[in-house]
Tab-separated table of C-alpha atoms in Angstrom:
chain	number	residue	atom	x	y	z
A	210	UNK	CA	-0.933	65.638	-35.323
A	211	UNK	CA	2.109	63.433	-35.558
A	212	UNK	CA	2.507	60.747	-32.886
A	213	UNK	CA	5.933	60.334	-31.394
A	214	UNK	CA	7.576	57.051	-32.304
A	215	UNK	CA	9.304	55.206	-29.459
A	216	UNK	CA	13.038	55.011	-29.750
A	217	UNK	CA	14.771	51.612	-30.113
A	218	UNK	CA	15.950	51.532	-26.466
A	219	UNK	CA	12.409	52.073	-25.081
A	220	UNK	CA	11.038	49.427	-27.417
A	221	UNK	CA	13.569	46.802	-26.281
A	222	UNK	CA	12.959	47.547	-22.586
A	223	UNK	CA	9.208	47.237	-23.068
A	224	UNK	CA	9.521	44.001	-25.018
A	225	UNK	CA	11.772	42.519	-22.364
A	226	UNK	CA	9.285	43.453	-19.654
A	227	UNK	CA	6.397	41.799	-21.522
A	228	UNK	CA	8.471	38.667	-22.122
A	229	UNK	CA	9.370	38.498	-18.445
A	230	UNK	CA	5.723	38.764	-17.447
A	231	UNK	CA	4.814	36.056	-19.944
A	232	UNK	CA	7.452	33.683	-18.588
A	233	UNK	CA	6.357	34.366	-15.041
A	234	UNK	CA	2.790	33.479	-15.956
A	235	UNK	CA	3.749	30.146	-17.618
A	236	UNK	CA	6.332	28.955	-15.137
A	237	UNK	CA	5.227	26.420	-12.515
A	238	UNK	CA	6.981	25.274	-9.408
A	239	UNK	CA	6.956	21.469	-9.236
A	240	UNK	CA	4.877	20.261	-6.321
A	241	UNK	CA	6.703	18.083	-3.865
A	242	UNK	CA	5.030	14.668	-3.787
A	243	UNK	CA	4.763	13.449	-0.250
A	244	UNK	CA	4.963	9.690	0.340
A	245	UNK	CA	1.702	7.910	1.057
A	246	UNK	CA	2.359	7.443	4.753
A	247	UNK	CA	0.384	4.766	6.588
A	248	UNK	CA	-2.234	5.862	9.096
A	249	UNK	CA	-1.991	5.050	12.779
A	250	UNK	CA	-4.679	2.402	12.307
A	251	UNK	CA	-2.608	0.775	9.567
A	252	UNK	CA	0.529	0.920	11.705
A	253	UNK	CA	-1.324	-0.851	14.500
A	254	UNK	CA	-2.600	-3.466	12.046
A	255	UNK	CA	0.980	-4.235	11.024
A	256	UNK	CA	2.532	-3.725	14.435
A	257	UNK	CA	4.767	-6.112	16.365
A	258	UNK	CA	3.254	-9.361	17.692
A	259	UNK	CA	5.284	-10.045	20.837
A	260	UNK	CA	2.976	-12.800	22.114
A	261	UNK	CA	3.545	-15.140	19.190
A	262	UNK	CA	5.579	-18.306	19.786
A	263	UNK	CA	8.405	-16.498	18.010
A	264	UNK	CA	7.835	-12.734	18.474
A	265	UNK	CA	7.173	-11.021	15.161
A	266	UNK	CA	8.547	-7.522	14.544
A	267	UNK	CA	6.448	-4.706	13.136
A	268	UNK	CA	6.269	-4.795	9.340
A	269	UNK	CA	8.126	-2.024	7.489
A	270	UNK	CA	5.000	-0.930	5.665
A	271	UNK	CA	6.589	2.424	4.846
A	272	UNK	CA	8.312	0.345	2.140
A	273	UNK	CA	5.044	-1.110	0.871
A	274	UNK	CA	2.733	0.345	-1.782
A	275	UNK	CA	-0.468	1.265	0.092
A	276	UNK	CA	-2.646	-0.664	-2.379
A	277	UNK	CA	-1.260	-3.837	-0.799
A	278	UNK	CA	-2.478	-2.963	2.693
A	279	UNK	CA	-5.102	-5.322	4.069
A	280	UNK	CA	-8.541	-3.835	3.418
A	281	UNK	CA	-12.200	-4.648	2.831
A	282	UNK	CA	-13.216	-4.043	-0.794
A	283	UNK	CA	-16.135	-4.686	-3.094
A	284	UNK	CA	-15.698	-8.288	-4.221
A	285	UNK	CA	-14.436	-8.354	-7.839
A	286	UNK	CA	-14.190	-12.147	-8.108
A	287	UNK	CA	-17.779	-13.370	-8.312
A	288	UNK	CA	-16.801	-16.407	-6.239
A	289	UNK	CA	-19.121	-17.649	-3.550
A	290	UNK	CA	-18.513	-16.513	0.045
A	291	UNK	CA	-15.948	-18.629	1.839
A	292	UNK	CA	-13.653	-18.913	-1.184
A	293	UNK	CA	-10.002	-17.870	-1.331
A	294	UNK	CA	-9.138	-16.269	-4.681
A	295	UNK	CA	-5.567	-15.457	-5.671
A	296	UNK	CA	-5.385	-12.837	-8.428
A	297	UNK	CA	-1.860	-13.609	-9.584
A	298	UNK	CA	-1.522	-10.890	-12.263
A	299	UNK	CA	-2.514	-8.120	-9.835
A	300	UNK	CA	-0.799	-9.626	-6.753
A	301	UNK	CA	-3.911	-9.793	-4.573
A	302	UNK	CA	-5.524	-12.489	-2.470
A	303	UNK	CA	-9.244	-12.212	-1.664
A	304	UNK	CA	-11.208	-13.894	1.101
A	305	UNK	CA	-14.742	-13.634	-0.256
A	306	UNK	CA	-17.285	-12.593	2.368
A	307	UNK	CA	-21.057	-12.161	2.455
A	308	UNK	CA	-22.785	-9.077	1.080
A	309	UNK	CA	-20.599	-8.613	-1.999
A	310	UNK	CA	-17.488	-7.800	0.002
A	311	UNK	CA	-14.048	-9.339	0.281
A	312	UNK	CA	-10.999	-8.934	2.475
A	313	UNK	CA	-8.091	-8.128	0.179
A	314	UNK	CA	-4.415	-8.768	0.932
A	315	UNK	CA	-1.296	-7.958	-1.050
A	316	UNK	CA	0.804	-10.991	-1.964
A	317	UNK	CA	4.059	-12.066	-3.506
A	318	UNK	CA	3.739	-14.899	-5.998
A	319	UNK	CA	5.853	-17.466	-7.844
A	320	UNK	CA	8.296	-16.345	-10.470
A	321	UNK	CA	7.930	-17.587	-14.059
A	322	UNK	CA	8.369	-21.335	-14.258
A	323	UNK	CA	7.296	-21.934	-10.651
A	324	UNK	CA	3.728	-20.681	-10.729
A	325	UNK	CA	0.589	-22.759	-10.355
A	326	UNK	CA	-3.018	-22.059	-11.179
A	327	UNK	CA	-6.374	-23.716	-10.989
A	328	UNK	CA	-8.917	-24.708	-8.383
A	329	UNK	CA	-8.250	-26.630	-5.223
A	330	UNK	CA	-8.869	-26.825	-1.516
A	331	UNK	CA	-7.187	-25.513	1.601
A	332	UNK	CA	-6.806	-29.047	2.951
A	333	UNK	CA	-5.363	-28.012	6.297
A	334	UNK	CA	-3.368	-25.245	7.958
A	335	UNK	CA	-0.580	-25.025	10.535
A	336	UNK	CA	0.801	-22.522	13.040
A	337	UNK	CA	4.591	-22.185	12.962
A	338	UNK	CA	4.990	-25.193	10.645
A	339	UNK	CA	8.105	-27.158	9.801
A	340	UNK	CA	9.345	-26.607	6.259
A	341	UNK	CA	10.508	-29.478	4.081
A	342	UNK	CA	11.921	-28.472	0.691
A	343	UNK	CA	10.751	-30.637	-2.230
A	344	UNK	CA	13.340	-33.043	-3.629
A	345	UNK	CA	13.539	-31.123	-6.912
A	346	UNK	CA	14.325	-27.935	-5.005
A	347	UNK	CA	17.171	-29.676	-3.211
A	348	UNK	CA	18.539	-30.727	-6.612
A	349	UNK	CA	18.492	-27.081	-7.730
A	350	UNK	CA	19.843	-25.827	-4.403
A	351	UNK	CA	22.105	-28.489	-2.847
A	352	UNK	CA	22.676	-26.284	0.198
A	353	UNK	CA	19.147	-27.246	1.274
A	354	UNK	CA	20.126	-30.895	1.731
A	355	UNK	CA	20.405	-30.367	5.487
A	356	UNK	CA	16.658	-29.641	5.556
A	357	UNK	CA	15.609	-32.798	3.677
A	358	UNK	CA	13.866	-34.020	6.814
A	359	UNK	CA	12.453	-30.627	7.657
A	360	UNK	CA	13.451	-27.266	9.108
A	361	UNK	CA	12.389	-26.322	12.601
A	362	UNK	CA	9.795	-23.527	13.005
A	363	UNK	CA	11.011	-19.987	13.555
A	364	UNK	CA	11.431	-16.586	11.974
A	365	UNK	CA	14.063	-17.982	9.583
A	366	UNK	CA	11.768	-20.767	8.413
A	367	UNK	CA	10.501	-19.920	4.867
A	368	UNK	CA	6.886	-20.705	5.826
A	369	UNK	CA	6.998	-18.364	8.798
A	370	UNK	CA	4.184	-17.982	11.293
A	371	UNK	CA	1.364	-19.714	9.399
A	372	UNK	CA	0.859	-21.923	6.367
A	373	UNK	CA	-2.247	-23.015	4.472
A	374	UNK	CA	-1.754	-26.139	2.350
A	375	UNK	CA	-3.258	-26.307	-1.148
A	376	UNK	CA	-4.510	-29.656	-2.466
A	377	UNK	CA	-6.081	-30.463	-5.812
A	378	UNK	CA	-8.162	-33.592	-6.408
A	379	UNK	CA	-6.994	-34.920	-3.070
A	380	UNK	CA	-3.302	-34.520	-3.926
A	381	UNK	CA	-0.823	-32.131	-2.345
A	382	UNK	CA	0.172	-29.516	-4.932
A	383	UNK	CA	3.237	-28.599	-2.811
A	384	UNK	CA	2.058	-24.988	-3.025
A	385	UNK	CA	1.340	-23.058	0.141
A	386	UNK	CA	-0.052	-19.760	1.328
A	387	UNK	CA	2.419	-18.666	3.968
A	388	UNK	CA	4.070	-15.808	5.828
A	389	UNK	CA	7.016	-13.594	5.019
A	390	UNK	CA	8.797	-10.857	6.935
A	391	UNK	CA	10.267	-9.402	3.748
A	392	UNK	CA	7.959	-6.495	2.920
A	393	UNK	CA	9.707	-5.812	-0.360
A	394	UNK	CA	8.642	-9.176	-1.831
A	395	UNK	CA	4.946	-8.212	-1.668
A	396	UNK	CA	3.668	-7.285	-5.116
A	397	UNK	CA	6.517	-9.168	-6.822
A	398	UNK	CA	7.043	-12.541	-8.478
A	399	UNK	CA	10.105	-14.038	-6.845
A	400	UNK	CA	9.162	-17.040	-4.706
A	401	UNK	CA	9.337	-20.679	-5.786
A	402	UNK	CA	5.637	-20.897	-6.518
A	403	UNK	CA	4.069	-20.257	-3.110
A	404	UNK	CA	1.766	-17.357	-2.269
A	405	UNK	CA	3.295	-15.229	0.462
A	406	UNK	CA	1.648	-12.615	2.683
A	407	UNK	CA	3.069	-10.415	5.394
A	408	UNK	CA	3.075	-12.295	8.689
A	409	UNK	CA	0.371	-10.046	10.148
A	410	UNK	CA	-1.807	-10.650	7.086
A	411	UNK	CA	-1.430	-14.418	6.959
A	412	UNK	CA	-2.303	-14.629	10.657
A	413	UNK	CA	-5.470	-12.637	9.944
A	414	UNK	CA	-6.283	-14.872	6.960
A	415	UNK	CA	-5.550	-18.021	8.982
A	416	UNK	CA	-8.180	-17.037	11.537
A	417	UNK	CA	-10.797	-16.493	8.834
A	418	UNK	CA	-10.280	-19.528	6.587
A	419	UNK	CA	-11.428	-22.942	7.824
A	420	UNK	CA	-9.775	-26.114	6.564
A	421	UNK	CA	-11.610	-27.455	3.522
A	422	UNK	CA	-12.224	-24.011	2.007
A	423	UNK	CA	-12.115	-23.789	-1.798
A	424	UNK	CA	-9.321	-21.842	-3.462
A	425	UNK	CA	-9.024	-20.443	-6.967
A	426	UNK	CA	-5.612	-19.335	-8.250
A	427	UNK	CA	-5.950	-17.169	-11.363
A	428	UNK	CA	-3.030	-16.872	-13.780
């Protein structure tokens, strides 16, 4: 018996149908990536602080990578409890606690040429401190001359709501851990050497860290 051979038109229609099915099977619709929105608990943690001497607005944490949210983590530093550790390359600050845990904060750090590293001590700390620019900074930025004798506390003050003062071998390093309201500086190297945290975070850290605590700044 002789089998009927398909004509050219039937063959082309069949081939097109198979190709269409193949394409349909391989095609994927890109998934829409939703932003990592902060939880209500996180929003409360970074909410407004109206009872501060200068009321602090809520932090725009929707603009902040969630890895920089304040959180308790397994301590990766190996430092003894009660130590502040600044992990400059990864933009984290750790307050080492008991039981192998640490409170981790996201930070902004000094840009190249203005960074500092080593071991020291949190000699003292201040709420709503005055800011006095170093003489060499005034040379670089003459517009700061008006603050040679200090800038009054306030939201515009570069140190913000809290400052912790880093000493080494009994000498002031001129480096500080201090507050910022600029969320977009967290995780970046742009400041003139100091370690900056969101205002809500530095207030939390300030309450935990007693004067005299050791600090390690890793470069």
